Coordinates of C-alpha atoms and ligand atoms in Angstrom, one line a residue:
M1 CA 185.4 149.2 134.2
T2 CA 187.1 145.9 134.8
F3 CA 186.7 143.3 132.1
R4 CA 185.3 140.9 134.8
R5 CA 182.2 143.2 135.1
F6 CA 181.6 143.3 131.3
V7 CA 182.0 139.7 131.3
A8 CA 179.2 139.1 133.8
T9 CA 177.1 141.7 131.8
L10 CA 177.8 139.5 128.8
Q11 CA 176.6 136.3 130.8
E12 CA 173.5 137.9 132.1
V13 CA 172.6 139.1 128.5
E14 CA 172.9 135.2 127.2
K15 CA 170.6 134.2 129.8
A16 CA 168.2 137.1 129.2
S17 CA 164.7 135.9 128.7
S18 CA 163.4 138.7 126.4
R19 CA 164.8 141.4 124.2
L20 CA 164.0 144.4 126.8
A21 CA 165.9 142.6 129.5
M22 CA 168.9 142.5 127.1
V23 CA 168.3 146.2 126.5
R24 CA 168.2 147.0 129.9
L25 CA 171.3 145.0 131.2
L26 CA 173.2 146.6 128.2
A27 CA 172.1 150.2 129.3
E28 CA 172.9 149.7 132.6
A29 CA 176.4 148.6 131.9
F30 CA 177.0 151.4 129.2
R31 CA 176.1 153.8 132.1
E32 CA 178.6 152.4 134.3
L33 CA 181.5 152.8 132.0
P34 CA 183.7 155.5 131.6
A35 CA 183.1 157.6 128.6
E36 CA 186.1 156.4 126.4
E37 CA 185.2 152.7 127.2
V38 CA 181.8 152.7 125.8
P39 CA 182.8 152.7 122.1
L40 CA 185.4 149.7 122.9
A41 CA 182.7 148.0 124.6
V42 CA 180.1 148.4 121.9
N43 CA 182.8 146.8 119.5
L44 CA 183.6 144.1 121.7
L45 CA 180.2 142.8 122.5
Q46 CA 179.6 142.2 118.5
G47 CA 183.0 140.3 118.9
R48 CA 185.0 143.0 117.2
V49 CA 187.4 145.7 117.5
A50 CA 186.6 147.8 114.9
P51 CA 183.3 148.3 112.4
E52 CA 182.7 145.2 110.3
F53 CA 183.5 147.5 107.3
E54 CA 187.2 147.9 108.2
G55 CA 187.5 144.2 107.6
L56 CA 189.9 144.0 110.6
E57 CA 189.9 140.1 111.5
F58 CA 191.9 138.7 114.5
G59 CA 193.4 136.1 112.1
V60 CA 193.6 133.6 114.9
A61 CA 192.2 130.1 114.1
E62 CA 190.9 127.8 116.5
K63 CA 193.6 125.5 116.7
E64 CA 196.1 128.7 117.3
A65 CA 194.1 129.8 120.1
A66 CA 194.1 126.2 121.7
K67 CA 198.1 126.6 121.4
A68 CA 198.0 130.0 122.9
L69 CA 195.9 128.5 125.8
A70 CA 198.3 125.5 126.1
L71 CA 201.1 128.1 126.4
A72 CA 199.4 129.9 129.3
L73 CA 198.5 127.0 131.0
G74 CA 202.0 125.8 130.6
R75 CA 200.6 122.5 129.3
D76 CA 201.5 120.4 126.1
E77 CA 200.3 122.0 122.9
G78 CA 199.0 118.9 121.2
E79 CA 197.1 117.7 124.6
V80 CA 195.0 121.0 124.7
V81 CA 194.5 121.2 121.0
Q82 CA 193.2 117.5 121.2
E83 CA 190.9 118.5 124.2
V84 CA 189.4 121.6 122.4
K85 CA 188.6 119.1 119.5
Q86 CA 186.9 116.8 121.7
K87 CA 184.9 119.5 123.5
G88 CA 184.1 121.3 120.2
D89 CA 184.0 124.7 122.5
I90 CA 187.3 126.6 123.3
G91 CA 185.5 128.7 125.8
A92 CA 184.6 125.7 127.7
V93 CA 188.0 124.4 128.1
A94 CA 189.3 127.7 129.4
R95 CA 186.5 127.9 131.8
E96 CA 187.7 124.5 133.2
R97 CA 191.3 124.8 133.1
L98 CA 192.3 128.4 133.7
P99 CA 192.9 129.1 137.4
E100 CA 191.0 131.7 139.3
Q101 CA 192.8 135.2 139.6
E102 CA 192.7 138.0 142.0
G103 CA 192.1 141.4 140.9
G104 CA 191.4 141.2 137.3
L105 CA 191.8 142.7 133.7
G106 CA 191.0 146.1 132.7
L107 CA 188.3 146.4 129.7
K108 CA 190.6 149.0 127.8
H109 CA 193.6 146.7 128.4
V110 CA 191.6 143.7 127.0
Y111 CA 190.6 146.0 124.1
D112 CA 194.3 147.1 123.4
E113 CA 195.6 143.8 123.3
L114 CA 193.0 142.3 121.1
R115 CA 193.4 145.0 118.7
A116 CA 197.1 144.8 118.4
I117 CA 196.4 140.9 117.7
A118 CA 194.1 142.0 114.9
E119 CA 196.4 144.7 113.5
D120 CA 199.5 142.4 113.6
S121 CA 200.2 140.9 110.2
G122 CA 203.1 139.6 108.0
P123 CA 206.0 137.3 108.7
G124 CA 205.8 135.9 112.1
S125 CA 202.8 137.2 112.9
Q126 CA 201.2 134.0 113.7
A127 CA 203.9 133.5 116.6
R128 CA 203.5 137.0 117.9
K129 CA 199.6 136.9 117.8
R130 CA 199.9 133.4 120.0
E131 CA 202.1 134.8 122.6
R132 CA 200.4 137.8 123.1
L133 CA 196.9 136.1 123.3
A134 CA 198.9 133.7 126.0
R135 CA 200.0 136.6 128.1
L136 CA 196.5 137.9 128.1
L137 CA 194.8 134.6 129.2
K138 CA 197.6 134.1 131.8
A139 CA 196.3 137.1 133.6
A140 CA 192.5 136.3 132.9
S141 CA 190.1 134.5 135.2
P142 CA 188.1 131.4 133.9
A143 CA 185.0 133.3 132.8
E144 CA 187.3 136.2 131.1
G145 CA 189.5 133.8 129.6
A146 CA 186.5 131.9 127.9
I147 CA 185.1 135.2 126.6
I148 CA 188.4 136.5 125.1
L149 CA 188.9 133.1 123.2
R150 CA 185.3 133.2 122.0
I151 CA 186.0 136.6 120.7
V152 CA 189.3 136.1 118.8
T153 CA 188.1 132.8 117.3
G154 CA 184.9 134.5 116.2
R155 CA 182.4 132.7 118.4
L156 CA 181.0 135.2 120.8
R157 CA 177.6 135.2 119.0
L158 CA 175.4 136.7 121.6
G159 CA 172.9 137.5 119.1
V160 CA 172.8 141.2 120.1
G161 CA 171.7 143.0 117.1
D162 CA 172.5 146.5 115.8
A163 CA 168.9 147.6 116.9
T164 CA 169.3 146.1 120.5
V165 CA 172.7 148.1 120.9
L166 CA 171.2 151.4 119.6
E167 CA 168.3 151.2 121.9
A168 CA 170.4 150.3 124.9
L169 CA 172.6 153.4 124.0
A170 CA 169.3 155.5 123.7
L171 CA 168.3 154.2 127.3
A172 CA 171.6 154.8 128.9
F173 CA 172.5 158.3 127.7
L174 CA 169.2 160.0 126.2
G175 CA 167.0 158.3 129.2
D176 CA 164.5 157.1 126.7
R177 CA 164.3 154.0 124.6
A178 CA 162.1 155.8 122.0
K179 CA 165.0 158.1 120.8
K180 CA 166.3 155.1 118.9
P181 CA 165.5 156.8 115.7
L182 CA 168.1 159.4 116.2
L183 CA 170.6 157.1 116.9
E184 CA 169.5 154.9 113.9
R185 CA 169.8 158.0 111.5
A186 CA 173.5 158.4 112.6
Y187 CA 174.1 154.8 112.3
N188 CA 172.7 154.5 108.9
L189 CA 174.8 157.3 107.6
T190 CA 178.1 155.9 109.2
S191 CA 177.7 152.1 109.8
D192 CA 179.8 152.4 112.6
L193 CA 178.0 151.8 116.1
A194 CA 180.9 152.5 118.1
H195 CA 181.1 156.0 116.6
V196 CA 177.2 156.6 117.5
A197 CA 178.0 155.3 120.7
W198 CA 180.9 158.1 120.9
L199 CA 178.2 160.8 119.5
V200 CA 175.3 159.9 121.8
M201 CA 177.5 160.8 124.7
Q202 CA 177.9 164.4 123.4
G203 CA 174.2 164.7 123.2
E204 CA 171.3 164.9 120.7
E205 CA 172.8 167.8 118.7
A206 CA 176.1 165.8 117.8
L207 CA 173.8 162.9 116.5
R208 CA 171.6 165.4 114.3
A209 CA 174.9 166.7 112.9
V210 CA 176.2 163.6 111.7
R211 CA 176.6 163.5 107.5
L212 CA 178.0 160.7 105.4
E213 CA 181.6 160.4 105.0
V214 CA 183.5 159.2 101.9
G215 CA 185.2 155.8 103.3
K216 CA 182.4 155.1 105.6
P217 CA 179.7 152.9 104.0
V218 CA 176.2 154.2 103.8
R219 CA 173.5 151.6 104.7
M220 CA 171.9 151.0 101.6
M221 CA 168.2 151.9 100.6
L222 CA 166.0 149.2 99.7
A223 CA 163.1 148.4 97.6
E224 CA 159.6 147.4 98.8
R225 CA 157.6 144.8 96.7
L226 CA 154.3 144.9 94.9
P227 CA 152.7 142.1 92.9
G228 CA 152.0 143.8 89.4
P229 CA 151.7 146.9 87.6
E230 CA 148.3 148.3 88.5
Q231 CA 149.6 148.4 92.4
I232 CA 152.7 150.0 91.5
M233 CA 151.2 152.6 89.3
E234 CA 148.5 153.3 92.2
K235 CA 151.3 153.5 94.9
L236 CA 153.8 155.7 92.8
G237 CA 151.7 157.6 90.2
P238 CA 153.5 158.5 87.3
H239 CA 157.4 157.7 88.0
Y240 CA 160.9 156.6 86.7
A241 CA 161.3 152.7 86.2
E242 CA 164.7 151.5 85.8
H243 CA 166.0 148.3 84.7
K244 CA 166.7 145.8 87.5
Y245 CA 170.2 144.2 87.0
D246 CA 170.8 141.0 88.4
G247 CA 174.5 141.3 89.7
E248 CA 175.9 142.4 93.2
R249 CA 174.9 145.6 94.4
V250 CA 178.2 147.7 95.0
Q251 CA 178.7 151.0 96.8
V252 CA 181.8 152.4 95.6
H253 CA 183.4 155.5 97.5
Y254 CA 186.4 157.6 96.2
D255 CA 188.3 160.2 98.0
G256 CA 190.2 161.4 95.1
R257 CA 193.1 159.1 95.8
R258 CA 191.6 155.8 97.2
F259 CA 188.7 153.5 96.4
W260 CA 186.4 151.5 98.6
V261 CA 184.0 148.8 97.5
Y262 CA 181.1 148.0 99.9
S263 CA 178.7 145.0 99.5
R264 CA 175.2 144.9 100.7
R265 CA 176.1 143.7 104.0
L266 CA 178.9 146.5 104.2
E267 CA 181.8 144.4 103.9
N268 CA 184.9 145.8 102.2
I269 CA 185.1 144.0 98.9
T270 CA 187.4 146.5 97.2
H271 CA 189.8 143.9 96.2
Q272 CA 187.0 142.2 94.3
Y273 CA 186.8 144.7 91.7
P274 CA 189.9 145.8 90.5
D275 CA 188.6 145.9 86.9
L276 CA 185.5 148.1 87.9
L277 CA 187.8 150.5 90.0
Q278 CA 190.3 150.6 86.9
A279 CA 187.2 151.9 84.7
L280 CA 186.3 154.5 87.2
A281 CA 189.7 155.6 87.6
E282 CA 189.9 156.3 83.7
V283 CA 187.0 158.6 83.8
Q284 CA 186.5 160.2 87.1
S285 CA 189.1 162.3 89.3
R286 CA 186.8 163.8 92.1
P287 CA 185.6 162.5 95.1
F288 CA 182.3 160.4 94.9
I289 CA 180.1 158.0 96.2
I290 CA 178.0 155.8 93.9
E291 CA 175.9 152.7 93.7
A292 CA 175.9 150.4 90.9
E293 CA 175.0 146.6 90.1
A294 CA 178.0 144.9 89.0
V295 CA 177.1 142.5 86.4
V296 CA 179.5 139.6 84.9
T297 CA 179.2 140.1 81.0
D298 CA 180.2 137.3 78.2
P299 CA 183.8 138.2 77.5
L300 CA 182.9 137.5 73.6
T301 CA 179.4 139.2 73.1
G302 CA 179.4 141.7 76.1
E303 CA 175.9 140.1 77.0
M304 CA 175.0 139.9 80.6
R305 CA 175.2 136.9 82.5
P306 CA 173.1 135.7 85.5
F307 CA 174.3 136.6 89.3
Q308 CA 175.7 133.0 89.9
N309 CA 178.7 134.3 87.7
V310 CA 179.7 136.9 90.2
L311 CA 180.1 134.2 92.6
N312 CA 182.9 132.6 90.5
R313 CA 185.1 135.7 91.2
K314 CA 184.6 135.6 95.1
V315 CA 187.9 134.1 95.6
K316 CA 190.9 134.7 97.7
H317 CA 193.2 135.8 95.0
L318 CA 191.5 137.0 91.8
T319 CA 193.7 136.0 89.0
E320 CA 194.0 137.6 85.6
E321 CA 192.5 134.6 84.1
L322 CA 189.5 135.0 86.4
L323 CA 189.0 138.6 85.5
E324 CA 189.2 137.8 81.9
K325 CA 186.8 135.2 82.1
Y326 CA 184.5 136.9 84.3
P327 CA 184.8 140.4 83.2
I328 CA 182.4 142.9 85.2
K329 CA 180.1 145.8 84.0
G330 CA 179.0 148.3 86.3
F331 CA 175.5 149.5 85.8
V332 CA 175.5 152.8 87.8
F333 CA 172.1 153.8 89.4
E334 CA 172.8 156.2 92.2
I335 CA 175.1 159.2 93.1
L336 CA 175.2 160.0 97.0
F337 CA 178.0 162.3 97.0
E338 CA 180.0 164.4 94.6
D339 CA 182.9 166.6 95.3
G340 CA 182.3 167.5 98.9
E341 CA 178.4 167.6 98.7
P342 CA 176.1 165.1 100.4
L343 CA 173.1 164.3 97.8
I344 CA 170.9 161.9 99.6
E345 CA 168.4 164.5 100.8
L346 CA 167.8 165.5 97.0
P347 CA 164.9 164.2 95.3
Y348 CA 165.4 161.1 92.9
T349 CA 165.2 163.5 89.9
Q350 CA 167.6 165.7 90.9
R351 CA 170.0 162.8 91.8
R352 CA 169.7 161.2 88.6
E353 CA 170.3 164.7 86.9
R354 CA 173.5 164.9 88.9
L355 CA 174.3 161.3 88.2
E356 CA 174.0 161.7 84.3
K357 CA 176.1 164.7 84.5
W358 CA 178.5 162.9 86.3
F359 CA 178.6 160.0 84.1
K360 CA 181.1 159.2 81.6
P361 CA 181.0 156.4 79.3
H362 CA 183.5 153.6 79.3
E363 CA 183.2 150.1 77.9
R364 CA 183.1 148.6 81.8
L365 CA 180.5 151.1 82.7
A366 CA 176.7 152.1 81.9
L367 CA 174.0 154.1 83.5
S368 CA 170.9 151.9 84.4
V369 CA 168.4 152.3 81.7
K370 CA 165.6 154.5 82.8
R371 CA 162.0 155.4 81.6
Y372 CA 159.3 157.8 82.6
V373 CA 156.1 155.8 82.7
E374 CA 152.6 157.3 83.1
D375 CA 150.3 154.3 82.9
V376 CA 150.0 150.5 83.3
R377 CA 150.5 149.8 79.8
Q378 CA 153.8 151.8 79.5
L379 CA 154.9 150.3 82.7
T380 CA 154.2 146.9 81.3
E381 CA 155.7 147.6 78.2
F382 CA 159.2 148.7 79.7
F383 CA 159.1 145.6 82.1
D384 CA 159.0 143.4 79.0
E385 CA 161.8 145.3 77.5
S386 CA 163.9 144.7 80.6
I387 CA 163.2 141.1 80.6
E388 CA 164.3 141.0 77.0
A389 CA 167.3 142.8 77.9
G390 CA 168.3 139.9 80.2
C391 CA 167.4 142.0 83.5
E392 CA 165.2 140.7 86.3
G393 CA 162.6 143.1 85.9
L394 CA 162.3 146.8 87.0
V395 CA 162.9 148.8 90.0
C396 CA 160.2 151.8 90.2
K397 CA 161.3 155.0 91.6
K398 CA 159.4 157.8 93.1
P399 CA 160.2 161.3 91.4
D400 CA 160.4 163.3 94.9
G401 CA 161.8 160.3 96.7
V402 CA 165.1 160.9 98.9
Y403 CA 167.7 158.4 99.3
E404 CA 166.7 156.8 102.6
A405 CA 169.8 155.1 103.9
G406 CA 169.0 151.8 105.7
K407 CA 165.4 151.6 104.9
R408 CA 163.3 149.5 102.9
G409 CA 160.2 151.6 101.8
F410 CA 157.7 152.6 99.0
K411 CA 160.2 155.1 97.4
W412 CA 161.6 152.1 95.4
V413 CA 159.4 149.4 94.5
K414 CA 160.7 146.2 92.6
Y415 CA 158.7 144.6 90.0
K416 CA 159.8 141.0 89.0
R417 CA 158.5 138.2 86.8
G418 CA 156.1 136.1 88.6
I419 CA 155.9 132.2 88.2
A420 CA 152.4 130.9 87.4
G421 CA 150.9 129.3 90.5
K422 CA 153.7 130.7 92.7
L423 CA 153.9 133.9 94.5
S424 CA 155.4 136.4 92.4
D425 CA 158.5 137.0 94.7
T426 CA 160.5 134.6 96.8
L427 CA 161.0 135.6 100.6
D428 CA 164.3 135.6 102.5
L429 CA 163.9 134.0 105.8
V430 CA 166.0 133.5 109.0
I431 CA 166.5 130.1 110.3
V432 CA 165.7 130.1 114.0
G433 CA 165.0 126.5 114.8
A434 CA 164.9 122.7 113.4
W435 CA 163.5 119.4 114.1
L436 CA 165.7 116.6 113.7
G437 CA 165.2 114.0 110.9
R438 CA 163.8 110.5 110.8
G439 CA 164.5 107.8 108.4
K440 CA 166.6 108.9 105.5
R441 CA 167.1 112.1 107.3
A442 CA 168.4 110.6 110.5
G443 CA 171.4 112.4 112.1
S444 CA 170.5 115.6 110.5
Y445 CA 167.6 118.0 110.3
G446 CA 164.1 116.9 109.0
S447 CA 162.7 120.4 108.8
L448 CA 163.6 124.1 109.6
L449 CA 161.7 126.6 111.3
A450 CA 162.2 130.0 109.6
A451 CA 161.3 133.7 110.5
T452 CA 160.6 136.9 109.1
Y453 CA 162.0 140.1 110.8
N454 CA 159.8 142.7 112.4
P455 CA 162.0 145.9 112.7
D456 CA 159.6 147.7 114.9
E457 CA 160.1 145.1 117.7
D458 CA 163.6 144.1 116.7
R459 CA 162.3 140.3 116.9
F460 CA 162.0 137.3 114.6
E461 CA 158.6 136.1 113.9
T462 CA 158.0 132.4 112.4
I463 CA 156.1 132.0 109.5
T464 CA 157.0 128.3 108.1
K465 CA 158.6 124.9 108.5
I466 CA 160.8 124.0 105.5
G467 CA 161.7 120.7 104.7
S468 CA 161.7 120.7 100.8
G469 CA 164.1 121.9 98.4
F470 CA 167.2 120.8 100.1
S471 CA 169.6 118.5 98.5
D472 CA 170.8 115.0 100.1
E473 CA 174.5 117.1 100.5
D474 CA 172.6 120.2 102.3
L475 CA 170.8 117.6 104.5
G476 CA 173.8 115.6 105.4
R477 CA 176.7 118.0 105.6
V478 CA 176.1 121.6 104.6
L479 CA 173.3 122.4 106.8
P480 CA 174.6 120.8 110.1
Q481 CA 177.9 122.8 109.4
R482 CA 176.2 125.9 108.6
L483 CA 173.8 125.9 111.5
G484 CA 175.9 124.0 114.3
P485 CA 177.8 127.0 115.4
Y486 CA 174.4 128.9 116.1
R487 CA 172.8 126.2 118.2
R488 CA 171.4 127.0 121.6
E489 CA 169.7 125.3 124.1
E490 CA 166.7 127.7 124.6
R491 CA 164.7 129.9 122.2
H492 CA 167.0 133.1 121.7
P493 CA 165.1 136.3 123.1
R494 CA 164.7 137.9 119.9
V495 CA 162.6 134.8 118.4
W496 CA 159.0 134.8 118.8
S497 CA 157.6 131.5 118.4
L498 CA 154.6 129.2 119.4
L499 CA 156.2 126.1 118.1
E500 CA 158.9 124.2 120.0
P501 CA 161.6 122.8 117.6
D502 CA 163.7 120.2 118.8
V503 CA 166.8 122.5 118.6
W504 CA 167.1 126.4 118.2
F505 CA 169.4 128.6 116.7
E506 CA 170.5 132.1 117.0
P507 CA 169.0 133.9 114.4
A508 CA 172.0 134.3 111.8
Q509 CA 171.6 132.0 108.5
V510 CA 169.4 133.6 105.9
V511 CA 167.7 131.5 103.0
E512 CA 165.7 132.0 100.0
V513 CA 162.4 130.4 100.0
E514 CA 159.7 130.1 97.5
A515 CA 156.0 129.2 98.5
Q516 CA 152.7 128.8 96.5
E517 CA 150.7 131.1 98.7
I518 CA 150.5 132.8 102.1
T519 CA 147.8 131.6 104.6
L520 CA 146.4 132.6 108.0
S521 CA 147.8 130.6 110.6
P522 CA 147.1 130.0 114.5
N523 CA 150.6 128.5 114.7
H524 CA 153.1 131.1 113.3
T525 CA 153.8 134.3 114.6
C526 CA 154.7 136.6 111.8
A527 CA 152.4 139.6 111.9
F528 CA 150.3 138.1 114.5
G529 CA 147.0 139.6 114.8
V530 CA 147.7 142.1 112.1
V531 CA 145.5 140.7 109.5
K532 CA 143.2 138.8 111.7
E533 CA 143.1 138.3 115.4
G534 CA 144.6 135.3 116.7
R535 CA 146.2 134.5 113.5
G536 CA 149.7 135.0 112.0
L537 CA 150.8 134.5 108.5
A538 CA 152.2 131.1 107.0
L539 CA 153.6 129.8 103.8
R540 CA 151.9 127.2 101.8
F541 CA 154.3 124.6 100.1
P542 CA 157.6 126.5 101.2
R543 CA 160.7 125.3 99.2
F544 CA 164.3 126.3 99.8
V545 CA 165.8 128.0 97.1
R546 CA 169.4 129.1 98.1
Y547 CA 171.6 130.3 100.8
R548 CA 171.6 134.3 100.9
D549 CA 174.9 135.1 102.8
D550 CA 174.8 138.5 101.4
K551 CA 171.9 139.2 103.8
S552 CA 172.2 139.8 107.5
P553 CA 169.3 138.6 109.6
E554 CA 168.0 142.0 110.0
E555 CA 167.8 142.2 106.2
A556 CA 165.3 139.4 105.8
T557 CA 161.9 139.8 104.6
S558 CA 160.1 141.6 107.0
S559 CA 156.9 141.0 108.7
A560 CA 155.0 143.8 107.3
E561 CA 156.1 143.0 103.7
V562 CA 154.4 139.5 104.1
V563 CA 151.4 141.5 105.1
E564 CA 151.5 143.4 101.7
M565 CA 152.3 140.0 99.8
Y566 CA 149.4 138.4 101.5
K567 CA 147.0 141.2 100.7
N568 CA 148.2 141.4 97.1
Q569 CA 148.3 137.8 96.2
W570 CA 145.2 137.7 94.2
P571 CA 145.2 141.0 92.3
S572 CA 142.0 141.9 91.3
Ligands
ATP601 P1 166.2 140.2 95.4 O1 165.9 139.4 96.7 O2 164.9 140.6 94.7 O3 167.1 139.8 94.5 P2 167.1 142.0 96.9 O4 166.3 141.4 98.2 O5 168.6 141.7 96.9 O6 166.4 141.7 95.9 P3 165.8 144.4 97.0 O7 165.7 145.4 97.8 O8 164.4 143.4 97.1 O9 167.1 143.6 97.2 O10 166.0 144.9 95.4 C1 166.6 145.9 95.1 C2 168.0 145.4 94.7 O11 168.0 145.3 93.3 C3 169.0 146.5 95.0 O12 169.5 146.1 96.1 C4 169.9 146.3 93.9 O13 170.9 145.3 94.1 C5 169.4 145.6 92.5 N1 169.3 146.6 91.4 C6 169.4 146.3 90.2 N2 169.3 147.1 89.5 C7 168.9 148.3 90.2 C8 168.4 149.4 89.9 N3 168.2 150.0 88.7 N4 168.2 150.5 91.0 C9 168.3 150.1 92.3 N5 168.4 148.8 92.4 C10 168.7 147.9 91.5

């Protein structure tokens, strides 16, 4: 396929009025592509040349890209850099300045060149990247150049989520959007959309045969919430509860030689945990995939420190000093693979048995503390003990529950401490719009429109306006900076809203929000019509708590969860 045709599809997708229209446009383009180009297109339309977990970045800052554009145009560097700065959009400058071209670039050629740019590193790479990009731009039409520059500078942002791509692939190659779950399973096990695209073209059998692989992150299983011990006992019956540690969840892969550490968002964060990997290497020599909560401990007393301490280690170059000041202990709670054998289909009790056999003591490692609880009294006692021990509460686990990759379900239920007069848990919401501020907040945002995620419809449903909890710094600088790149003229097709804010955003930024209660509302679309006809759910007295950059928009609180929270907010 020509890159031109691909670019035309992207332009249509950007203008699409509904999610379904996006799916259809993408499916049509996928069908037109030669098979070997489908995986490439899947990566490109997410602005990448490799799955996210490979961490392959272009390493081209906007200024460098502007210099490459200057080179392609034969213009003065400083001038073009200035023009890009003024316009604030390098794509727009390319569209205006590049000359029309006859013929056109091949999609594969563009992909190969972009990949070469990403892979080039080391001394002199900056100049080589710039020259390669300039050559590509020189052969590109204005529209092609604009997309190429948006891709390399990380500004493509079509808001095409993974679910949309999977659905489009199902429609294109299995003839039916409803077959998405088959693709989802393969995706949950490999976290590689381009690989799933490759498989779906081989047919349903190939999809069914997918297994997890050491080195490729498994999309993590998540916990549902319930308000209290009674509801948990009712839902799970007698079960195993485990301490809920307050650190960073890590998935560690080991193939016998090499380690990989993946975050909740499946980013490769191996370099952030040399001490944890050292400990694992000292006690294990055979391949495995485990999950643990990485918690910072006090270097003197060994006591657990709160989550914020983990953030102190998130620097580019982790020094010995930081490692000593913020030592890590890994509380291991899952084993997904051991010595050639995937374990995720085993029930919890058997996985835990395998985990306990696999585990070997080390001062930087511990097994999550667990207990079998048979009634509310035992559960609350164990909960109190967990708080005493410095944990956030419990994760209650269904004894026969398999590890459901990429799913949030009731096989795990979290039990956290409630705060009097507040909902017992916070919500993680996606910012989809904003109203401009007045008075003290002039020039910034007055309030934000926040949404939950509805995975069945793959859309974002509004639940509240948030105006409080932000510091002056947030309002004046941080929010415009964080949200600016996602601003759009019109509502994003995956957002469902009855309100009309002053500005819209692509669903990207997740924030944690606390509130006093959940109420019915005719103005919000969260779970609209589920509890009551003509009514959605809304938050009363919402307050911003913190940014949740570790969560993707699809990992925000789901509309179904809010329904559960609504029903459970006044436990009898
Ligand atoms: P929260 O917002 O409550 O911090 P979350 O939204 O990040 O949690 P949840 O699915 O709600 O994630 O809660 C489960 C999380 O609890 C896991 O992702 C993991 O990081 C953490 N955790 C701590 N201890 C355990 C444990 N023993 N078993 C499973 N998960 C645990």
